GROMACS .gro file of C-alpha atoms in nm:
model
  124
    1VAL     CA    1   2.216   1.201   0.105
    2GLN     CA    2   1.846   1.273   0.138
    3LEU     CA    3   1.553   1.071   0.267
    4VAL     CA    4   1.199   1.201   0.218
    5GLU     CA    5   0.908   1.023   0.385
    6SER     CA    6   0.545   1.055   0.284
    7GLY     CA    7   0.214   0.878   0.324
    8GLY     CA    8   0.126   0.952   0.684
    9GLY     CA    9  -0.213   1.072   0.798
   10LEU     CA   10  -0.504   1.041   1.039
   11VAL     CA   11  -0.677   0.705   1.028
   12GLN     CA   12  -0.912   0.499   1.242
   13PRO     CA   13  -0.803   0.188   1.431
   14GLY     CA   14  -0.795  -0.115   1.204
   15SER     CA   15  -0.704   0.091   0.898
   16SER     CA   16  -0.405   0.059   0.668
   17LEU     CA   17  -0.144   0.303   0.545
   18ARG     CA   18   0.157   0.278   0.317
   19LEU     CA   19   0.454   0.499   0.397
   20SER     CA   20   0.716   0.582   0.137
   21CYS     CA   21   1.076   0.690   0.176
   22ALA     CA   22   1.234   0.831  -0.139
   23ALA     CA   23   1.612   0.823  -0.123
   24SER     CA   24   1.866   1.026  -0.317
   25GLY     CA   25   2.241   1.063  -0.308
   26PHE     CA   26   2.297   0.694  -0.242
   27THR     CA   27   2.163   0.354  -0.346
   28ILE     CA   28   1.919   0.183  -0.111
   29ALA     CA   29   2.002  -0.156  -0.262
   30ARG     CA   30   2.346  -0.135  -0.102
   31ASN     CA   31   2.227  -0.033   0.243
   32ASP     CA   32   2.027  -0.183   0.527
   33MET     CA   33   1.721   0.043   0.543
   34SER     CA   34   1.518   0.080   0.861
   35TRP     CA   35   1.199   0.242   0.978
   36VAL     CA   36   1.206   0.406   1.319
   37ARG     CA   37   0.916   0.577   1.495
   38GLN     CA   38   0.884   0.821   1.781
   39ALA     CA   39   0.563   0.843   1.978
   40PRO     CA   40   0.470   1.157   2.172
   41GLY     CA   41   0.680   1.188   2.486
   42LYS     CA   42   0.891   0.881   2.406
   43GLY     CA   43   1.228   0.810   2.251
   44PRO     CA   44   1.287   0.670   1.903
   45GLU     CA   45   1.184   0.309   1.854
   46TRP     CA   46   1.321   0.091   1.576
   47ILE     CA   47   1.045  -0.112   1.411
   48SER     CA   48   1.179  -0.275   1.094
   49VAL     CA   49   1.480  -0.330   0.869
   50SER     CA   50   1.538  -0.461   0.518
   51ILE     CA   51   1.888  -0.607   0.502
   52SER     CA   52   2.066  -0.540   0.174
   53GLU     CA   53   2.292  -0.844   0.173
   54ASN     CA   54   2.018  -1.107   0.169
   55SER     CA   55   1.686  -0.917   0.156
   56VAL     CA   56   1.596  -1.052   0.498
   57THR     CA   57   1.347  -0.838   0.688
   58LYS     CA   58   1.314  -0.804   1.063
   59TYR     CA   59   1.045  -0.649   1.279
   60LEU     CA   60   0.973  -0.529   1.629
   61ASP     CA   61   0.750  -0.788   1.792
   62SER     CA   62   0.462  -0.544   1.837
   63VAL     CA   63   0.434  -0.482   1.461
   64LYS     CA   64   0.521  -0.831   1.334
   65GLY     CA   65   0.244  -0.966   1.115
   66ARG     CA   66   0.091  -0.620   1.070
   67PHE     CA   67   0.372  -0.420   0.906
   68THR     CA   68   0.573  -0.509   0.596
   69ILE     CA   69   0.892  -0.336   0.479
   70PHE     CA   70   0.992  -0.361   0.116
   71LYS     CA   71   1.211  -0.183  -0.135
   72ASP     CA   72   1.168  -0.080  -0.496
   73ASN     CA   73   1.528  -0.051  -0.610
   74THR     CA   74   1.423   0.089  -0.948
   75LYS     CA   75   1.266   0.386  -0.770
   76ASN     CA   76   1.527   0.395  -0.493
   77THR     CA   77   1.236   0.396  -0.249
   78VAL     CA   78   1.164   0.206   0.072
   79TYR     CA   79   0.807   0.139   0.184
   80LEU     CA   80   0.633   0.043   0.503
   81GLN     CA   81   0.293  -0.117   0.455
   82MET     CA   82   0.098  -0.093   0.779
   83THR     CA   83  -0.224  -0.281   0.843
   84SER     CA   84  -0.453  -0.330   1.143
   85LEU     CA   85  -0.332  -0.004   1.287
   86LYS     CA   86  -0.375   0.054   1.659
   87ASP     CA   87  -0.388   0.368   1.873
   88GLU     CA   88  -0.040   0.282   2.002
   89ASP     CA   89   0.102   0.304   1.650
   90THR     CA   90   0.056   0.681   1.664
   91ALA     CA   91   0.398   0.835   1.608
   92VAL     CA   92   0.623   1.019   1.368
   93TYR     CA   93   0.773   0.759   1.135
   94TYR     CA   94   1.124   0.798   0.997
   95CYS     CA   95   1.330   0.600   0.752
   96ALA     CA   96   1.695   0.577   0.844
   97PHE     CA   97   2.019   0.396   0.782
   98GLY     CA   98   2.364   0.390   0.930
   99ASP     CA   99   2.698   0.421   0.756
  100PRO     CA  100   2.852   0.215   0.902
  101PRO     CA  101   2.547   0.007   0.999
  102PRO     CA  102   2.446   0.021   1.366
  103SER     CA  103   2.584  -0.247   1.595
  104ALA     CA  104   2.224  -0.357   1.657
  105TRP     CA  105   1.902  -0.259   1.482
  106ARG     CA  106   1.758  -0.123   1.805
  107HIS     CA  107   2.052   0.108   1.867
  108GLU     CA  108   1.866   0.406   1.728
  109ALA     CA  109   2.135   0.656   1.824
  110GLU     CA  110   2.376   0.487   1.582
  111TYR     CA  111   2.172   0.566   1.270
  112THR     CA  112   2.354   0.838   1.080
  113PHE     CA  113   2.099   0.940   0.819
  114TRP     CA  114   1.733   1.020   0.886
  115GLY     CA  115   1.445   1.163   0.691
  116GLN     CA  116   1.224   1.443   0.819
  117GLY     CA  117   0.951   1.204   0.926
  118THR     CA  118   0.582   1.161   0.850
  119GLN     CA  119   0.308   1.175   1.113
  120VAL     CA  120   0.079   0.878   1.160
  121THR     CA  121  -0.216   0.929   1.392
  122VAL     CA  122  -0.449   0.642   1.473
  123SER     CA  123  -0.762   0.756   1.648
  124SER     CA  124  -1.134   0.694   1.647
   0.00000   0.00000   0.00000
């Protein structure tokens, strides 16, 4: 199993970025795929999930309406479209999933597979 994130960078507040997570060794269509971020000096924070069973998506309140998670099953890739970025969105962003799935999306310690992360820095 391998997850490889890309698309991070340094942007100004109000900007947009699209993160990608290319998966191999398993099929994303059969798994609930999440994005988790870790800001400097803080613990991991779950921000979004795409649920495989029904394609329902869920978000942390602070990113709802600004971030969108979606999958391209043909490319076995998960994306996170981020708009209206704020300074507080600065973090390393990881895609992750649990096998078995975590008991709750915000139980970050229960995710068993993680990518290496991609840095997003929002600063003027």
